[in-house]
Short mmCIF file of C-alpha atoms in Angstrom, two decimals:
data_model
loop_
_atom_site.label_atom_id
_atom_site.label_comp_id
_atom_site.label_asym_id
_atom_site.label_seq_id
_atom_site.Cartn_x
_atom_site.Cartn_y
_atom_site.Cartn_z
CA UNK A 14 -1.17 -27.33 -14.39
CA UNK A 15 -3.00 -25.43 -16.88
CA UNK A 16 -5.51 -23.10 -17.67
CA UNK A 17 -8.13 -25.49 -18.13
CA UNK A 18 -11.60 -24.00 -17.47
CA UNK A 19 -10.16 -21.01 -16.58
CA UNK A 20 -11.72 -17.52 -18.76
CA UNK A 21 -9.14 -16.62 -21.75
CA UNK A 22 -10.68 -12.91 -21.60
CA UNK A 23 -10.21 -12.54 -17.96
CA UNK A 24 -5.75 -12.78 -19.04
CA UNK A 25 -6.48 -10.65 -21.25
CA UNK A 26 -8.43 -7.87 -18.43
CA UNK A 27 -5.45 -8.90 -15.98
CA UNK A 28 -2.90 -8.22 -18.71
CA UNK A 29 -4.79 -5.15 -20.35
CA UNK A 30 -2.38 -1.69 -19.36
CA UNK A 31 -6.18 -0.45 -18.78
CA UNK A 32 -6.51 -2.67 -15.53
CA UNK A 33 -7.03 0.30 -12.74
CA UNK A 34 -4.07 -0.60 -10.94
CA UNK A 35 -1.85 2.48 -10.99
CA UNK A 36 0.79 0.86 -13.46
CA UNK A 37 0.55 3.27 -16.05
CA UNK A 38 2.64 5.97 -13.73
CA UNK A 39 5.19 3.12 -13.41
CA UNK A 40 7.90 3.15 -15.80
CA UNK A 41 10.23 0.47 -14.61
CA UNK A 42 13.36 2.39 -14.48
CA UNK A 43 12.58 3.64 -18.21
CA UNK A 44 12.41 7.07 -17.40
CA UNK A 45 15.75 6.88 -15.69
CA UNK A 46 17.63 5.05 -18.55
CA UNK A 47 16.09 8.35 -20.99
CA UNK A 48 17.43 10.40 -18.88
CA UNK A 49 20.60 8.75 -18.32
CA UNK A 50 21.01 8.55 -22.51
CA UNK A 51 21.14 4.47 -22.16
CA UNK A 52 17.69 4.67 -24.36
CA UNK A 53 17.16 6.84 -26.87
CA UNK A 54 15.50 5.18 -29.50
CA UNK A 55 13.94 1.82 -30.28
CA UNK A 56 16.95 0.24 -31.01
CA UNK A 57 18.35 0.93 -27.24
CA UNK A 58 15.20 0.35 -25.70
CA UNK A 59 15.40 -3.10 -27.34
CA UNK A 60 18.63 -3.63 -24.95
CA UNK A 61 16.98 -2.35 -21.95
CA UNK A 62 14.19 -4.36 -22.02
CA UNK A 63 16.22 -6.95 -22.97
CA UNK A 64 18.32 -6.90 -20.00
CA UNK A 65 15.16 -6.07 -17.75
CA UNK A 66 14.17 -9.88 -18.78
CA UNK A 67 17.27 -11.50 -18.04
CA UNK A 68 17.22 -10.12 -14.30
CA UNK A 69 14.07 -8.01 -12.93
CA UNK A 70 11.49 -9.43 -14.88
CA UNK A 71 12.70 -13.10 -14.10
CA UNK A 72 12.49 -12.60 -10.33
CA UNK A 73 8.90 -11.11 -11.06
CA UNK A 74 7.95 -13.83 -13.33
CA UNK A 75 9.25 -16.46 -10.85
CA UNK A 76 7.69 -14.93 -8.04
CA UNK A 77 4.20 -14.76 -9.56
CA UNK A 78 4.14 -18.24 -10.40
CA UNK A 79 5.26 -19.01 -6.95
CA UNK A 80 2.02 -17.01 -5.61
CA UNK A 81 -0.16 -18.77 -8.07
CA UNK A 82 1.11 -22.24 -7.03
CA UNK A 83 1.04 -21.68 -3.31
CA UNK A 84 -2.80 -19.73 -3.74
CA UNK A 85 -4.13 -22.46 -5.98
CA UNK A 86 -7.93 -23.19 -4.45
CA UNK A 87 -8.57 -25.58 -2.15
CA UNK A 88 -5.49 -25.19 -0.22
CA UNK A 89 -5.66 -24.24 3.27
CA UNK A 90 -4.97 -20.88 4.44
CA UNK A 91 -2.91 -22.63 7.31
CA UNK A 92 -0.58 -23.70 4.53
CA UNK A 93 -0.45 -20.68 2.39
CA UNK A 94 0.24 -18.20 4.89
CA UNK A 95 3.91 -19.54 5.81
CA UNK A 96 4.91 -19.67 2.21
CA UNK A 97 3.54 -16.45 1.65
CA UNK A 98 5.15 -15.04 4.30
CA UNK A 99 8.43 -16.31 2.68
CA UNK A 100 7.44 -15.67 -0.57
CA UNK A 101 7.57 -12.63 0.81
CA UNK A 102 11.11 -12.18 2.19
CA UNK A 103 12.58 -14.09 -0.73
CA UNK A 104 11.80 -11.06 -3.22
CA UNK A 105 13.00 -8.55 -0.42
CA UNK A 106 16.24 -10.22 -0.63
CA UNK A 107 16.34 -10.50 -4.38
CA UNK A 108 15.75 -6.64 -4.96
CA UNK A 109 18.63 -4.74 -3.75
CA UNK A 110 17.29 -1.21 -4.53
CA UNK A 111 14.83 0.01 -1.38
CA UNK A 112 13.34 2.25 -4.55
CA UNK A 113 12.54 -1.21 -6.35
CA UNK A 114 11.36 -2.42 -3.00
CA UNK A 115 9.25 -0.12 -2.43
CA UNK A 116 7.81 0.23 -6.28
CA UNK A 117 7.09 -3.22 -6.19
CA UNK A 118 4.94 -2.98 -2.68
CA UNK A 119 3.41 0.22 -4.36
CA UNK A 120 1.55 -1.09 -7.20
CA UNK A 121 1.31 -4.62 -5.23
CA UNK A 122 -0.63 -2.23 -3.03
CA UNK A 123 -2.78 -0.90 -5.89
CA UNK A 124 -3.38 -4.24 -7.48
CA UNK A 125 -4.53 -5.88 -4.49
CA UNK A 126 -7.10 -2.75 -4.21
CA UNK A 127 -8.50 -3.45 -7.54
CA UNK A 128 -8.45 -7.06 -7.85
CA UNK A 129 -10.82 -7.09 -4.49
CA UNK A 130 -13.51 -5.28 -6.50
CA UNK A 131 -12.57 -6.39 -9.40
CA UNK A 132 -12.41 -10.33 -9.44
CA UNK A 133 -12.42 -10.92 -5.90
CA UNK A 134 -11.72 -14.18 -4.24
CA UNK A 135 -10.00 -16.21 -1.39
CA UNK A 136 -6.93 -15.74 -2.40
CA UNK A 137 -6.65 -12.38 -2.95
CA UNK A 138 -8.05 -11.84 0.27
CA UNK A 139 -5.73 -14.13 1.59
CA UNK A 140 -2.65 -12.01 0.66
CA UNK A 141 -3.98 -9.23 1.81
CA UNK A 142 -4.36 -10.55 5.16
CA UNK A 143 -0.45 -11.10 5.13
CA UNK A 144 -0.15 -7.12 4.13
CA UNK A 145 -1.86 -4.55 2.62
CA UNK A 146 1.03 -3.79 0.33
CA UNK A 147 2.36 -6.99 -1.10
CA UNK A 148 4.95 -7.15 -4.10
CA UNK A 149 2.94 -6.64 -7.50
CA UNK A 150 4.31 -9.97 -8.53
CA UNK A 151 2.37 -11.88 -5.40
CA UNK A 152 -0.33 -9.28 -6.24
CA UNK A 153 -0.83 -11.16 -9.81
CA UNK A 154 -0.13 -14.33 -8.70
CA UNK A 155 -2.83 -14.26 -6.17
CA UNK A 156 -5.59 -12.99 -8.83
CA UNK A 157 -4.65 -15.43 -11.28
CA UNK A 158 -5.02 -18.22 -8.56
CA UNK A 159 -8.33 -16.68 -7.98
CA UNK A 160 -10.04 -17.25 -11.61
CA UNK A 161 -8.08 -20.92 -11.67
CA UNK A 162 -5.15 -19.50 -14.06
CA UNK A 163 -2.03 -21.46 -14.12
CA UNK A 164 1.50 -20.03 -12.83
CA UNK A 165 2.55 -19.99 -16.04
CA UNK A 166 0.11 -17.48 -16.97
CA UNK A 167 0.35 -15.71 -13.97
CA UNK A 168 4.38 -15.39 -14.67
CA UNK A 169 3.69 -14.58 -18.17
CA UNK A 170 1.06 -11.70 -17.45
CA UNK A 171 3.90 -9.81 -15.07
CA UNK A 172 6.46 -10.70 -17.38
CA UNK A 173 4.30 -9.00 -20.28
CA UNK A 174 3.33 -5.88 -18.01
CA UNK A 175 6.33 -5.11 -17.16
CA UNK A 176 8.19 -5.30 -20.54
CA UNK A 177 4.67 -3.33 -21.51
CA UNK A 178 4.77 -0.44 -18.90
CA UNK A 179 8.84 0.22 -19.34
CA UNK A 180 7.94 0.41 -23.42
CA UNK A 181 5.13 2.68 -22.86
CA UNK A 182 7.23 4.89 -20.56
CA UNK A 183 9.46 5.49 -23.38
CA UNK A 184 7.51 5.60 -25.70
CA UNK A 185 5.82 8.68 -24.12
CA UNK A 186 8.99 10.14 -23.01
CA UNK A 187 10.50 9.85 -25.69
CA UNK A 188 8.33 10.33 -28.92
CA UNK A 189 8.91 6.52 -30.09
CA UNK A 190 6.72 5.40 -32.79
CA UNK A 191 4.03 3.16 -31.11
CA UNK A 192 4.11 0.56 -33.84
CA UNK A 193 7.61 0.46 -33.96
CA UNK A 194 7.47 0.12 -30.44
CA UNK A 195 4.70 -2.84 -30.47
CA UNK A 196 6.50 -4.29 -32.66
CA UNK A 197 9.72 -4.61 -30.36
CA UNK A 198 7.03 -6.17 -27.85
CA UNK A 199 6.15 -8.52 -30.35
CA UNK A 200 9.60 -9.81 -31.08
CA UNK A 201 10.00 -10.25 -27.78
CA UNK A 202 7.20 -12.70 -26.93
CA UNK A 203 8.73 -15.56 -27.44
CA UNK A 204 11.29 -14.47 -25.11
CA UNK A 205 8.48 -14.21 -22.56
CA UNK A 206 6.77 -17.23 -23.05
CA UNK A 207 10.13 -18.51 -22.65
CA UNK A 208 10.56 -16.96 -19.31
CA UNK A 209 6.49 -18.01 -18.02
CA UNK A 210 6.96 -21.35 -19.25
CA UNK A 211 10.19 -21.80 -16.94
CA UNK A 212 8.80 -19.91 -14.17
CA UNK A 213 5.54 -22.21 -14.82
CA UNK A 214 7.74 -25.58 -14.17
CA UNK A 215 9.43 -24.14 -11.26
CA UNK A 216 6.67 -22.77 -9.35
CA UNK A 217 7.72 -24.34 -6.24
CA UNK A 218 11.55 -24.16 -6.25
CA UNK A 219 13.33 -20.97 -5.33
CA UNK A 220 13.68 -17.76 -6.85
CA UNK A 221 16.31 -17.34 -9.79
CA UNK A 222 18.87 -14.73 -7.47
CA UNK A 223 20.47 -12.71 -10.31
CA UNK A 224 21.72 -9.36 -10.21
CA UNK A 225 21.10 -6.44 -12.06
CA UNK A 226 23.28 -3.64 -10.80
CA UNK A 227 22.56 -1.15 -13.06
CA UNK A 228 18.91 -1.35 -13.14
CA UNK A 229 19.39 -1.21 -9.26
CA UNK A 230 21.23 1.95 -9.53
CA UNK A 231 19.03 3.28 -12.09
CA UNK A 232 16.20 2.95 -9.47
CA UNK A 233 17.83 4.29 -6.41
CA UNK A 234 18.59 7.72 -8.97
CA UNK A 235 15.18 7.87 -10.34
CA UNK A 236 13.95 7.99 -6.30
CA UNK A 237 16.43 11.04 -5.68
CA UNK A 238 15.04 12.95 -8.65
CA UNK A 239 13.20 16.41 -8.00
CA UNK A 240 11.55 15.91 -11.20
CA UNK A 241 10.07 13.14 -12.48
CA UNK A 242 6.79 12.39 -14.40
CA UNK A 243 7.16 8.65 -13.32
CA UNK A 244 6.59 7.05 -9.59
CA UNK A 245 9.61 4.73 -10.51
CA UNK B 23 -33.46 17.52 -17.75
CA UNK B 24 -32.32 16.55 -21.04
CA UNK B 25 -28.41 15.66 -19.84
CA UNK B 26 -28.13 11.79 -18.72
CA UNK B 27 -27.23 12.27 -14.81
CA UNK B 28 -27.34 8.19 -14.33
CA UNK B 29 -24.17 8.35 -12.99
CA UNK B 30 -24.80 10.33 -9.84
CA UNK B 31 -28.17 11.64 -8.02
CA UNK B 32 -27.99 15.17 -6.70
CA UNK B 33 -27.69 14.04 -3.34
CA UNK B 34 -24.42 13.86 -1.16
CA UNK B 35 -22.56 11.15 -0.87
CA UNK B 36 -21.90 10.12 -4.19
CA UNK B 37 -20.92 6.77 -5.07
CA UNK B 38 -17.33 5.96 -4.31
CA UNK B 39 -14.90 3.50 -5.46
CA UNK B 40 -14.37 3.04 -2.38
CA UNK B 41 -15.90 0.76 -0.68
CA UNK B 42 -16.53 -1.41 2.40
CA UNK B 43 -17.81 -0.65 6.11
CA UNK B 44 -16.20 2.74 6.15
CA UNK B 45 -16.84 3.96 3.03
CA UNK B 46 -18.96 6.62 4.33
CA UNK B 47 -16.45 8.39 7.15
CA UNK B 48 -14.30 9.62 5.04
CA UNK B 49 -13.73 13.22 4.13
CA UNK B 50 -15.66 14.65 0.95
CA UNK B 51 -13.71 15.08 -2.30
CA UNK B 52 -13.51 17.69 -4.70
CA UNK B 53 -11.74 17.62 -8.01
CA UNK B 54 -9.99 20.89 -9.47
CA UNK B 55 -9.42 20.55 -13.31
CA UNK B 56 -9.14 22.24 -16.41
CA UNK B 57 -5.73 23.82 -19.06
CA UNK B 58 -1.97 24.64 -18.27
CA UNK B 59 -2.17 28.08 -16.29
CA UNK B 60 -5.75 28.48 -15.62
CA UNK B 61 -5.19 28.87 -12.01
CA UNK B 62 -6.44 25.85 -10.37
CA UNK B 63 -3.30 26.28 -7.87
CA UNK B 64 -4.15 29.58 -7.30
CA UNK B 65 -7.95 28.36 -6.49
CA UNK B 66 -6.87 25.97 -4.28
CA UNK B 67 -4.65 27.86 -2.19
CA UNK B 68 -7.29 30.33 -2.05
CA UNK B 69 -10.09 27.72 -0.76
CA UNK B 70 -7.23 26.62 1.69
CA UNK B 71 -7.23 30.39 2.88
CA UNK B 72 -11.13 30.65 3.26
CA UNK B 73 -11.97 27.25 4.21
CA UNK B 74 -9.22 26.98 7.09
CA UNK B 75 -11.03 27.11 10.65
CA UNK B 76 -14.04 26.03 9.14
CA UNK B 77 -13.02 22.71 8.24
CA UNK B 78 -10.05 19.86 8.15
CA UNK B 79 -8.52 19.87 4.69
CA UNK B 80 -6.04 18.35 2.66
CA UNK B 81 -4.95 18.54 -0.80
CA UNK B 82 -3.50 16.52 -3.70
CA UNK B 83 -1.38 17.55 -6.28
CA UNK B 84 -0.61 15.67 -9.68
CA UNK B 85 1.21 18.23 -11.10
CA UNK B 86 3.58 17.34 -14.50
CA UNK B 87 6.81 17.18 -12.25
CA UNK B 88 4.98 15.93 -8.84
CA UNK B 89 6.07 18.47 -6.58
CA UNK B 90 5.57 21.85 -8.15
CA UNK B 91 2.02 22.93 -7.22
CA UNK B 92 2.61 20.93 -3.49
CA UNK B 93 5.82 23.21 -3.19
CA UNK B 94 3.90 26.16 -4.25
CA UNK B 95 0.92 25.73 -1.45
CA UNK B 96 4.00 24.77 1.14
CA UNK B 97 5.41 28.16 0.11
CA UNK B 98 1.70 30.15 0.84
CA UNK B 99 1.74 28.26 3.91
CA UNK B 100 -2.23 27.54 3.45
CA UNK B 101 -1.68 23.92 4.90
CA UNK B 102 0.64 21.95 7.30
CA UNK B 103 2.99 19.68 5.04
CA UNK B 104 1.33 16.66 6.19
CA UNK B 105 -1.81 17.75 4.40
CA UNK B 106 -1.04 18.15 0.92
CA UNK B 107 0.13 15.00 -0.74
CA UNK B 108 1.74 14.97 -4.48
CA UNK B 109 1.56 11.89 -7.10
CA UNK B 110 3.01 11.04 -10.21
CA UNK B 111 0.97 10.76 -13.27
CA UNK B 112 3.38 9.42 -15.86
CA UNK B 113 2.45 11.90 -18.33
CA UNK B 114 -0.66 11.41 -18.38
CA UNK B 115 -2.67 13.77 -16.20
CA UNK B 116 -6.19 12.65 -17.12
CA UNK B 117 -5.64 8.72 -16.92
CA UNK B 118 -4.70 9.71 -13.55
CA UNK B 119 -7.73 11.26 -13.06
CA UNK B 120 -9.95 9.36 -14.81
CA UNK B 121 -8.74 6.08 -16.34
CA UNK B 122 -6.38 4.75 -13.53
CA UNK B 123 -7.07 6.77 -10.17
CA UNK B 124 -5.53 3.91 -8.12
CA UNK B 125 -2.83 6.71 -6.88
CA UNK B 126 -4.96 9.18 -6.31
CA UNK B 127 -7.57 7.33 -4.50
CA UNK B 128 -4.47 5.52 -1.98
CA UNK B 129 -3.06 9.06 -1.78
CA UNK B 130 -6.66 11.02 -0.12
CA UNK B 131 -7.35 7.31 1.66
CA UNK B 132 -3.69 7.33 3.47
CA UNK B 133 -4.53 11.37 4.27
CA UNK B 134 -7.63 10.27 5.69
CA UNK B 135 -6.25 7.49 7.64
CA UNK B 136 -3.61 10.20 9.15
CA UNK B 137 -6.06 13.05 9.61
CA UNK B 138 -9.26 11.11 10.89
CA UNK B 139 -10.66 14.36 11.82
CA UNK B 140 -10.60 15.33 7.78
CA UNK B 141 -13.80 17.06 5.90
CA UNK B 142 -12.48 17.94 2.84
CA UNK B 143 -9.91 17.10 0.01
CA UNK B 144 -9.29 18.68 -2.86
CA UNK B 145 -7.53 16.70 -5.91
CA UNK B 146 -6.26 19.05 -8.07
CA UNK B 147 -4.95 17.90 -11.40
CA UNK B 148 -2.13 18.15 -13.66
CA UNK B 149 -2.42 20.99 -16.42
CA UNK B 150 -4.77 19.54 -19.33
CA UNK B 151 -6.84 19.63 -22.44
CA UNK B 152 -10.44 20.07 -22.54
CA UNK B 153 -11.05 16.55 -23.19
CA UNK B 154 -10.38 16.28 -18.98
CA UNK B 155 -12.64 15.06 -16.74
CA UNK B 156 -12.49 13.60 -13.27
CA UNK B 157 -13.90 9.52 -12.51
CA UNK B 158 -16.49 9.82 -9.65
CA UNK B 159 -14.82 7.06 -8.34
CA UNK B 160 -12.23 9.59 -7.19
CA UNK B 161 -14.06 12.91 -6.24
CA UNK B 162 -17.85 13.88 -5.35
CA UNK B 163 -17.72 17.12 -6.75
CA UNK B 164 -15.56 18.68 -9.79
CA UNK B 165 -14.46 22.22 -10.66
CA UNK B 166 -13.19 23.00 -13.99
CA UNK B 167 -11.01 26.26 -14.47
CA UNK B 168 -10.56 27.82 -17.59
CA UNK B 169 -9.31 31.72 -18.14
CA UNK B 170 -10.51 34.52 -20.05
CA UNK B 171 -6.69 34.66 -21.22
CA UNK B 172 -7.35 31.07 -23.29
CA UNK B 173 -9.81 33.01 -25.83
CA UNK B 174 -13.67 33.51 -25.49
CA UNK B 175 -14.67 31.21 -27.31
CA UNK B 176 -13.13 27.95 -24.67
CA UNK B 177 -17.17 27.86 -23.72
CA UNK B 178 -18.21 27.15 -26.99
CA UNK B 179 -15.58 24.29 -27.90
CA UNK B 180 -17.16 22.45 -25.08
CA UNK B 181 -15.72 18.78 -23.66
CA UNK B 182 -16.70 17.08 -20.75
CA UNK B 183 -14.81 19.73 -18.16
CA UNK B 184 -16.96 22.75 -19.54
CA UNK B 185 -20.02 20.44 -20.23
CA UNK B 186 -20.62 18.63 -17.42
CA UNK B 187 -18.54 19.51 -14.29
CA UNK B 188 -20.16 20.16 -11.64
CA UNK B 189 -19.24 24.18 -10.89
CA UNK B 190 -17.33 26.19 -14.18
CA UNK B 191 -15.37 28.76 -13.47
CA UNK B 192 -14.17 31.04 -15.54
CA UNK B 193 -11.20 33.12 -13.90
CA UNK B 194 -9.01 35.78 -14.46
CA UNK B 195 -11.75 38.54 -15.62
CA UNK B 196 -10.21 41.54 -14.69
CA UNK B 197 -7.85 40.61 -18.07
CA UNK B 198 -10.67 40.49 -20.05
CA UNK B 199 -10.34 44.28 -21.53
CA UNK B 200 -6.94 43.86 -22.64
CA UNK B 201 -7.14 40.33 -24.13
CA UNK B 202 -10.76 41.09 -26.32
CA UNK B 203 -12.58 38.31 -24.44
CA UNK B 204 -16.34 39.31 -24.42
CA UNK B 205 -18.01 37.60 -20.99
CA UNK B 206 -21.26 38.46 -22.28
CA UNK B 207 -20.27 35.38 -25.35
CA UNK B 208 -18.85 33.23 -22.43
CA UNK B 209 -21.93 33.59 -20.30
CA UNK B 210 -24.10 32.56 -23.46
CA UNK B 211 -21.81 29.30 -24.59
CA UNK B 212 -21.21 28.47 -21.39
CA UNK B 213 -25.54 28.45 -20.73
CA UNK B 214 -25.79 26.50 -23.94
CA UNK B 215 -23.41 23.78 -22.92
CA UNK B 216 -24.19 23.38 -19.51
CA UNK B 217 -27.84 23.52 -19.01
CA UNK B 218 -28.58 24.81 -15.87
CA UNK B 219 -24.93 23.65 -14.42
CA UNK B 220 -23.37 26.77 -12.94
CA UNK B 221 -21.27 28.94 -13.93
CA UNK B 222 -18.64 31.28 -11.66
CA UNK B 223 -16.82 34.66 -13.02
CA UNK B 224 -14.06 34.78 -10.96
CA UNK B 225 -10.55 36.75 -10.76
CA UNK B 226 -8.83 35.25 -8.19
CA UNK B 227 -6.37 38.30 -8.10
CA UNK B 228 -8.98 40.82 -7.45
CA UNK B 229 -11.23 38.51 -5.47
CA UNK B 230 -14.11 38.95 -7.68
CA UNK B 231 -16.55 35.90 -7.45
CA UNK B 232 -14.58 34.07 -5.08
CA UNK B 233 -17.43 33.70 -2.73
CA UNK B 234 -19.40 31.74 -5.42
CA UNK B 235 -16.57 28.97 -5.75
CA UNK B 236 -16.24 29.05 -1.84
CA UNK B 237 -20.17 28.32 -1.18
CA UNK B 238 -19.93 25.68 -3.61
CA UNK B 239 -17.32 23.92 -1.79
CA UNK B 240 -18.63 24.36 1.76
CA UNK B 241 -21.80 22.81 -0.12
CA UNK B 242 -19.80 20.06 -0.86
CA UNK B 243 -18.23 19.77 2.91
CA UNK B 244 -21.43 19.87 4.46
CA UNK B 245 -23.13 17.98 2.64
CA UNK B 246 -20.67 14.91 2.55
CA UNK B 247 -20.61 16.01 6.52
CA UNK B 248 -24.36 15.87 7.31
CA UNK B 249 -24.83 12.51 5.37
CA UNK B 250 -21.99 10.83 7.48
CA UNK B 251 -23.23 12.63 10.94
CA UNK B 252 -26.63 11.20 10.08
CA UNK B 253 -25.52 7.77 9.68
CA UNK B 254 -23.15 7.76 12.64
#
């Protein structure tokens, strides 16, 4: 499946950090690994995000693809709704951190919110008839299945916000230079077209189930913070 | 009037983001902006003093480390903890205001949604520059706070808070003697930039002025109030 008659600029408004959808309080565990000294420049933000693809992003980049396949138009509702519904409890029991959980439902919450107004359609409706705070992952999937985008795009535009939203995080925190910074995202693309391409072709298999411990802990620390600029 | 208004009428309700068949029972919104130690806590905790009895409130804080200006109104025990909410802004104050309100917006709909009997909420924002100014989307109504303390001449620089919010205040005026700051020069820059926009004097220590800011928000109550009674 591809993006064939689908609008090019319309990935670019879903993958823009300007999208309304509360992601730019998110920082993906970034502001805990600053704080924890595990990133301090570019260099060790490199290895963060890094190891953010190999485990948390791939769940979220599998995920969305899933979403996209199961929401592509013209399927029933009476079909969707099942697999969402497992969709659903498949990334509960791939994110071990209840923070994580509950970041993920967050700004699932948000996107859905903004996607209504913003390109509204059948399927995003659709999830949000399941619940009003799905993962952000489904959240994507379900807007990209909307405007006719391919799983492979829809993996590719979480993978990219993700990697985006922890770089900006440090970036801010930490006084990174911005191109330097963009320039770490650009190295990493093919990593991430890597990743969407994969979760593309596997849109209706299961979810990769790999751990990531650390970014797990780093979550359930950044939750028990008193002070913290970031929601996550 | 010369200033483009487009964007609003002077007519309660305002335009909301929100939107759907209960966009109109919902409580009325005020945004408190404006610099770092201005005393938009202070101005809220004092509203919460003189607006209690009248009317249901709640409040929203997006302080720089989320729950320093919610502890501080727990601590004058204006409100009931249920009723003043705090969200990250992932150092960004304004795009939480302005660019990306998805938190905000969730974080006065879920008070609503506990506190159906709400009639007004007041956002207050992190600490900022000038350059910050609230999205209608978010509020009806917005107060920005400067002090005599920041220099006379804060009028005069202008920005969309001093320009074209809907109230100005300008607190802390018993310090005026002992910092230089000439009113009389405020008054005037303040007239320039603002048209016919008002303007409050206000020392929120001595209660001088207060009154002003407090009409202006029962304004803001009633008038969101009458609209939805009306339509009821």
């Amino acid at each position: 499946m591809s993006d064939q008659g689908a609008s090019p600029v319309l990935v670019l408004l879903l993958g823009d950090s300007r999208l309304p959808s509360g992601a730019h309080a998110h920082s993906g565990g970034a502001e805990q690994a600053v704080a924890a000294g595990l990133v301090e420049d570019t260099a060790t933000l490199a290895d963060f995000l890094e190891g953010r693809l190999e485990a948390g992003i791939a769940l979220e980049a599998h995920a969305a693809a899933a979403s996209c396949h199961v929401l592509v138009p013209g399927d029933s509702a009476a079909s969707a709704l099942p697999a969402l519904e497992a969709l659903d409890e498949a990334i509960d029991a791939r994110l071990a951190s209840p923070a994580a959980r509950a970041s993920s439902r967050r700004q699932g919450a948000h996107h859905l919110a903004a996607t209504r107004r913003i390109v509204p359609s059948g399927a995003v409706e659709l999830v949000g008839s399941v619940r009003p705070d799905p993962h952000l992952c489904v959240a994507v999937g379900a807007a990209c299945a909307g405007l006719g985008l391919s799983p492979a795009t829809a993996a590719g535009i979480v993978a990219y916000q993700s990697l985006a939203g922890a770089a900006s995080a440090a970036l801010r925190l930490l006084g990174l230079d911005p191109v330097a910074v963009s320039g770490l995202l650009a190295r990493l693309a093919p990593a991430c077209e890597a990743l969407a391409a994969a979760a593309g072709a596997q849109a209706d298999g299961p979810l990769p189930a790999r751990a990531g411990p650390g970014l797990d802990r780093l979550m359930e620390l950044h939750r028990q913070r008193k002070e913290r600029l970031f929601a996550s | 009037m010369h200033r483009d208004e487009h964007h609003r009428t002077d007519d309660l309700p305002v335009p909301s983001l929100r939107s759907g068949p209960d966009g109109v029972s919902r409580a009325a919104r005020i945004g408190i902006g404006g610099p770092v130690g201005s005393g938009k806590t202070a101005l809220v905790a004092e509203l919460c003093r003189r607006l209690q009895g009248r009317f249901s409130l709640g409040v929203v804080t997006n302080d720089i480390y989320t729950t320093e200006d919610a502890d501080f109104l727990r601590r004058a025990g204006v409100l009931d903890d249920d009723r003043i909410a705090a969200v990250e802004t992932g150092c960004c104050p304004h795009t939480a205001i302005r660019d990306d309100i998805a938190a905000n917006l969730a974080a006065v709909e879920e008070m609503e949604a506990a506190h159906p009997d709400l009639d007004l909420v007041l956002v207050e924002s992190g600490g900022d520059n000038l350059t910050a100014t609230f999205s209608y989307g978010l509020v009806d109504r917005q107060i920005f706070v400067v002090d005599v303390a920041g220099g006379d001449k804060v009028p005069r620089k202008g920005g969309p808070g001093v320009t074209r919010s809907d109230l100005l205040v300008v607190n802390k005026v018993d310090l005026a003697p002992f910092v230089g700051a000439d009113l009389t020069v405020m008054a005037h820059d303040a007239a320039e930039q603002r048209g016919e926009r008002p303007v409050a004097f206000v020392s929120l220590r001595t209660g001088e002025g207060v009154d002003a800011v407090t009409a202006f928000a029962v304004g803001v109550a009633e008038g969101m109030h009458a609209a939805t009674t009306a339509i009821r």
